[in-house]
Amino acid sequence: QVQLVESGGGLVQPGGSLRLSCAASGSIFSIRNEGWYRQAPGKQRELVAVITSGGRTNYADSVKGRFTISRDNAKNTVYLQMNSLKPEDTAVYYCNAIPVAAPWGQGTQVTVSS
């Protein structure tokens, strides 16, 4: 069964940057579309970035121009570069396939605060 391990979160000031990583076990990683999701306290989990198996990307309007998703199929890893962070980006960030195809990992907490 595929396992997902997110890392790279932390506390950052508004305007700062973070790079998240998601390591996935399983040989089917390279043929799946992958996404980064986030869940803020009291809110539903939302999809913020998508990368297809062919490398095409798409973003939620709230992060467009600030976040960049990428993948390294050789390492079974998906990344999320987050720049110009805002307090409203505070959430637990998760990765998973699209559609969801594995148990959710523990996520990584991102807190944007001065």
XYZ file of N, CA and C in Angstrom:
342
model
N 0.843 -1.191 0.000
C 0.000 0.000 0.000
C 0.883 1.248 0.000
N 0.472 2.245 -0.741
C 1.252 3.472 -0.836
C 1.224 4.217 0.491
N 2.389 4.703 0.899
C 2.489 5.544 2.079
C 3.033 6.906 1.669
N 2.511 7.944 2.300
C 2.880 9.321 1.989
C 3.469 9.978 3.223
N 4.608 10.650 3.057
C 5.257 11.329 4.167
C 5.572 12.761 3.740
N 4.878 13.714 4.363
C 5.087 15.124 4.067
C 6.091 15.726 5.047
N 6.852 16.709 4.585
C 7.818 17.393 5.441
C 8.092 18.786 4.896
N 8.768 19.590 5.712
C 9.195 20.902 5.260
C 8.409 22.073 5.814
N 7.374 21.800 6.568
C 6.588 22.881 7.134
C 7.317 23.589 8.261
N 6.672 24.632 8.777
C 7.263 25.375 9.882
C 6.582 26.701 10.085
N 7.196 27.518 10.912
C 6.699 28.865 11.212
C 7.490 29.861 10.369
N 6.781 30.708 9.655
C 7.430 31.681 8.786
C 6.675 32.993 8.863
N 7.379 34.085 8.685
C 6.744 35.392 8.699
C 6.041 35.664 7.369
N 5.033 36.509 7.376
C 4.391 36.892 6.108
C 5.431 37.381 5.106
N 5.268 36.928 3.867
C 6.225 37.257 2.826
C 7.348 36.265 2.676
N 7.435 35.335 3.611
C 8.500 34.344 3.576
C 8.202 33.180 2.647
N 9.118 32.216 2.650
C 9.026 31.074 1.749
C 9.261 29.772 2.499
N 8.669 28.712 1.976
C 8.907 27.360 2.453
C 8.869 26.421 1.259
N 9.558 25.293 1.394
C 9.495 24.254 0.368
C 9.058 22.955 1.040
N 7.916 22.462 0.632
C 7.395 21.214 1.171
C 7.799 20.052 0.276
N 7.964 18.889 0.912
C 8.268 17.667 0.172
C 7.275 16.587 0.560
N 6.993 15.717 -0.385
C 6.114 14.579 -0.135
C 6.759 13.361 -0.769
N 7.187 12.444 0.074
C 7.797 11.210 -0.403
C 6.753 10.105 -0.404
N 6.641 9.426 -1.527
C 5.645 8.376 -1.678
C 6.316 7.043 -1.944
N 5.833 6.031 -1.286
C 6.294 4.681 -1.600
C 5.425 4.132 -2.709
N 5.914 3.151 -3.446
C 5.075 2.558 -4.481
C 5.540 2.899 -5.874
N 5.584 1.923 -6.715
C 6.145 2.095 -8.047
C 5.202 2.770 -9.024
N 3.919 2.967 -8.635
C 2.991 3.578 -9.572
C 3.007 5.092 -9.484
N 3.866 5.631 -8.662
C 3.884 7.075 -8.425
C 3.956 7.860 -9.719
N 4.821 7.448 -10.633
C 5.100 8.253 -11.816
C 3.940 8.322 -12.797
N 2.949 7.449 -12.663
C 1.850 7.466 -13.621
C 0.608 8.154 -13.071
N 0.709 8.697 -11.900
C -0.453 9.327 -11.282
C -0.366 10.851 -11.354
N -1.538 11.463 -11.377
C -1.590 12.891 -11.133
C -1.513 13.097 -9.630
N -0.750 14.080 -9.209
C -0.537 14.320 -7.780
C -0.972 15.735 -7.411
N -1.341 15.884 -6.156
C -1.765 17.195 -5.711
C -1.333 17.506 -4.302
N -1.249 18.788 -4.007
C -1.083 19.264 -2.633
C -2.430 19.813 -2.164
N -2.821 19.383 -0.994
C -4.048 19.807 -0.358
C -3.677 20.524 0.935
N -4.609 21.304 1.449
C -4.393 21.907 2.757
C -5.704 21.980 3.519
N -5.569 21.965 4.832
C -6.737 22.061 5.698
C -6.434 23.015 6.832
N -7.156 24.118 6.860
C -7.026 25.099 7.917
C -7.996 24.738 9.038
N -7.732 25.204 10.255
C -8.621 24.887 11.377
C -10.068 25.289 11.089
N -10.975 24.361 11.294
C -12.385 24.642 11.104
C -12.844 24.678 9.665
N -11.959 24.332 8.733
C -12.312 24.378 7.318
C -12.120 23.012 6.673
N -12.747 22.840 5.535
C -12.597 21.591 4.795
C -11.245 21.558 4.072
N -10.777 20.358 3.820
C -9.546 20.193 3.069
C -9.776 20.666 1.637
N -8.818 21.420 1.116
C -8.944 21.940 -0.237
C -7.694 21.598 -1.054
N -7.918 21.435 -2.343
C -6.836 21.154 -3.266
C -6.255 22.484 -3.744
N -4.936 22.658 -3.608
C -4.338 23.947 -3.983
C -3.406 23.865 -5.182
N -2.877 22.671 -5.468
C -1.946 22.564 -6.599
C -1.999 21.151 -7.166
N -1.887 21.073 -8.482
C -1.967 19.797 -9.189
C -0.804 19.698 -10.164
N -0.248 18.492 -10.270
C 0.716 18.221 -11.328
C 0.355 16.882 -11.945
N 0.230 16.867 -13.257
C -0.149 15.634 -13.937
C 1.070 14.728 -14.108
N 0.795 13.501 -14.526
C 1.898 12.572 -14.775
C 2.820 13.113 -15.870
N 2.293 13.960 -16.741
C 3.090 14.551 -17.806
C 3.737 15.868 -17.448
N 3.490 16.340 -16.229
C 4.155 17.547 -15.763
C 3.358 18.833 -15.889
N 2.124 18.758 -16.354
C 1.302 19.968 -16.413
C 0.855 20.338 -15.004
N 0.726 21.633 -14.755
C 0.366 22.110 -13.428
C -0.873 22.989 -13.465
N -1.536 23.049 -12.326
C -2.691 23.917 -12.167
C -2.785 24.298 -10.700
N -3.340 25.485 -10.441
C -3.350 26.010 -9.087
C -4.693 26.631 -8.740
N -5.008 26.576 -7.458
C -6.156 27.325 -6.968
C -5.857 28.816 -7.113
N -6.901 29.595 -7.323
C -6.710 31.035 -7.513
C -6.002 31.670 -6.319
N -6.233 31.138 -5.134
C -5.686 31.726 -3.916
C -4.167 31.610 -3.831
N -3.566 30.692 -4.592
C -2.116 30.496 -4.513
C -1.421 30.724 -5.847
N -2.177 30.974 -6.877
C -1.611 31.135 -8.210
C -0.605 32.285 -8.226
N 0.548 32.035 -8.813
C 1.597 33.049 -8.876
C 2.517 33.050 -7.680
N 2.151 32.321 -6.628
C 2.977 32.266 -5.415
C 3.518 30.866 -5.135
N 2.749 29.846 -5.492
C 3.139 28.459 -5.229
C 3.548 27.782 -6.537
N 4.494 26.856 -6.442
C 4.924 26.073 -7.594
C 5.035 24.613 -7.200
N 4.311 23.765 -7.902
C 4.376 22.324 -7.657
C 5.317 21.692 -8.673
N 6.079 20.708 -8.217
C 6.975 19.987 -9.116
C 7.097 18.554 -8.625
N 7.699 17.712 -9.464
C 7.826 16.312 -9.073
C 9.138 15.753 -9.585
N 9.647 14.778 -8.855
C 10.837 14.025 -9.263
C 10.431 12.557 -9.240
N 10.100 12.032 -10.407
C 9.598 10.658 -10.467
C 10.650 9.641 -10.032
N 11.903 9.944 -10.271
C 12.965 9.015 -9.873
C 13.039 8.862 -8.358
N 12.634 9.917 -7.658
C 12.657 9.892 -6.197
C 11.280 9.686 -5.597
N 10.258 9.501 -6.448
C 8.884 9.363 -5.948
C 8.526 10.505 -4.993
N 8.857 11.711 -5.391
C 8.677 12.857 -4.505
C 8.011 14.004 -5.254
N 7.096 14.658 -4.560
C 6.432 15.854 -5.070
C 6.808 17.008 -4.148
N 7.011 18.169 -4.737
C 7.417 19.343 -3.974
C 6.389 20.461 -4.131
N 6.370 21.349 -3.151
C 5.566 22.562 -3.248
C 6.423 23.728 -2.756
N 6.841 24.558 -3.684
C 7.571 25.778 -3.336
C 6.548 26.866 -3.068
N 6.585 27.420 -1.881
C 5.615 28.433 -1.478
C 6.342 29.740 -1.200
N 6.028 30.760 -1.975
C 6.632 32.079 -1.810
C 5.559 33.102 -1.434
N 6.016 34.239 -0.961
C 5.098 35.334 -0.594
C 3.961 34.820 0.285
N 4.318 34.075 1.288
C 3.307 33.448 2.142
C 2.488 34.486 2.905
N 1.217 34.153 3.092
C 0.269 35.018 3.776
C -0.285 34.295 4.994
N -0.780 35.027 5.977
C -1.377 34.365 7.154
C -2.480 33.380 6.769
N -3.214 33.673 5.723
C -4.306 32.773 5.303
C -3.802 31.477 4.675
N -2.500 31.357 4.467
C -1.916 30.089 4.005
C -1.683 29.123 5.163
N -1.885 29.581 6.386
C -1.699 28.723 7.549
C -2.645 27.533 7.490
N -2.078 26.340 7.546
C -2.861 25.113 7.427
C -1.923 23.921 7.584
N -2.528 22.745 7.683
C -1.766 21.509 7.546
C -1.810 21.128 6.071
N -0.659 20.857 5.509
C -0.541 20.550 4.085
C -0.317 19.053 3.896
N -1.059 18.507 2.939
C -0.995 17.085 2.623
C -0.786 16.901 1.121
N -0.233 15.767 0.762
C -0.193 15.397 -0.643
C -0.981 14.103 -0.825
N -1.434 13.904 -2.034
C -2.111 12.666 -2.393
C -2.341 12.669 -3.895
N -2.713 11.530 -4.394
C -3.021 11.423 -5.814
C -4.358 12.118 -6.087
N -4.628 12.291 -7.389
C -5.908 12.846 -7.822
C -6.505 11.872 -8.839
N -7.604 11.212 -8.524
C -8.297 11.254 -7.237
C -7.482 10.582 -6.137
N -7.907 10.820 -4.902
C -7.196 10.287 -3.751
C -7.055 8.774 -3.875
N -5.821 8.301 -3.683
C -5.552 6.886 -3.945
C -4.787 6.195 -2.827
N -4.525 6.901 -1.748
C -3.747 6.322 -0.657
C -4.235 6.898 0.663
N -3.944 6.209 1.743
C -4.265 6.798 3.057
C -3.543 8.134 3.222
N -4.193 9.073 3.874
C -3.573 10.366 4.091
C -2.373 10.217 5.020
N -1.313 10.977 4.731
C -0.183 11.028 5.635
C -0.486 11.914 6.820
N 0.540 12.181 7.601
C 0.335 12.998 8.802
C 0.272 14.484 8.474
N 0.690 14.837 7.289
C 0.689 16.243 6.903
C 1.860 16.990 7.517
N 2.026 18.230 7.084
C 3.059 19.092 7.646
C 2.451 20.470 7.912
N 2.658 20.961 9.116
C 2.036 22.216 9.549
C 2.799 23.413 8.990
N 2.062 24.309 8.375
C 2.609 25.586 7.917
C 1.899 26.691 8.677
N 2.665 27.506 9.368
C 2.105 28.625 10.122
C 2.770 29.909 9.646
N 1.949 30.833 9.173
C 2.439 32.117 8.692
C 1.976 33.189 9.660
N 2.926 33.746 10.387
C 2.577 34.694 11.431
C 3.784 35.553 11.765
N 3.505 36.792 12.144
C 4.574 37.685 12.569
C 4.719 37.636 14.085
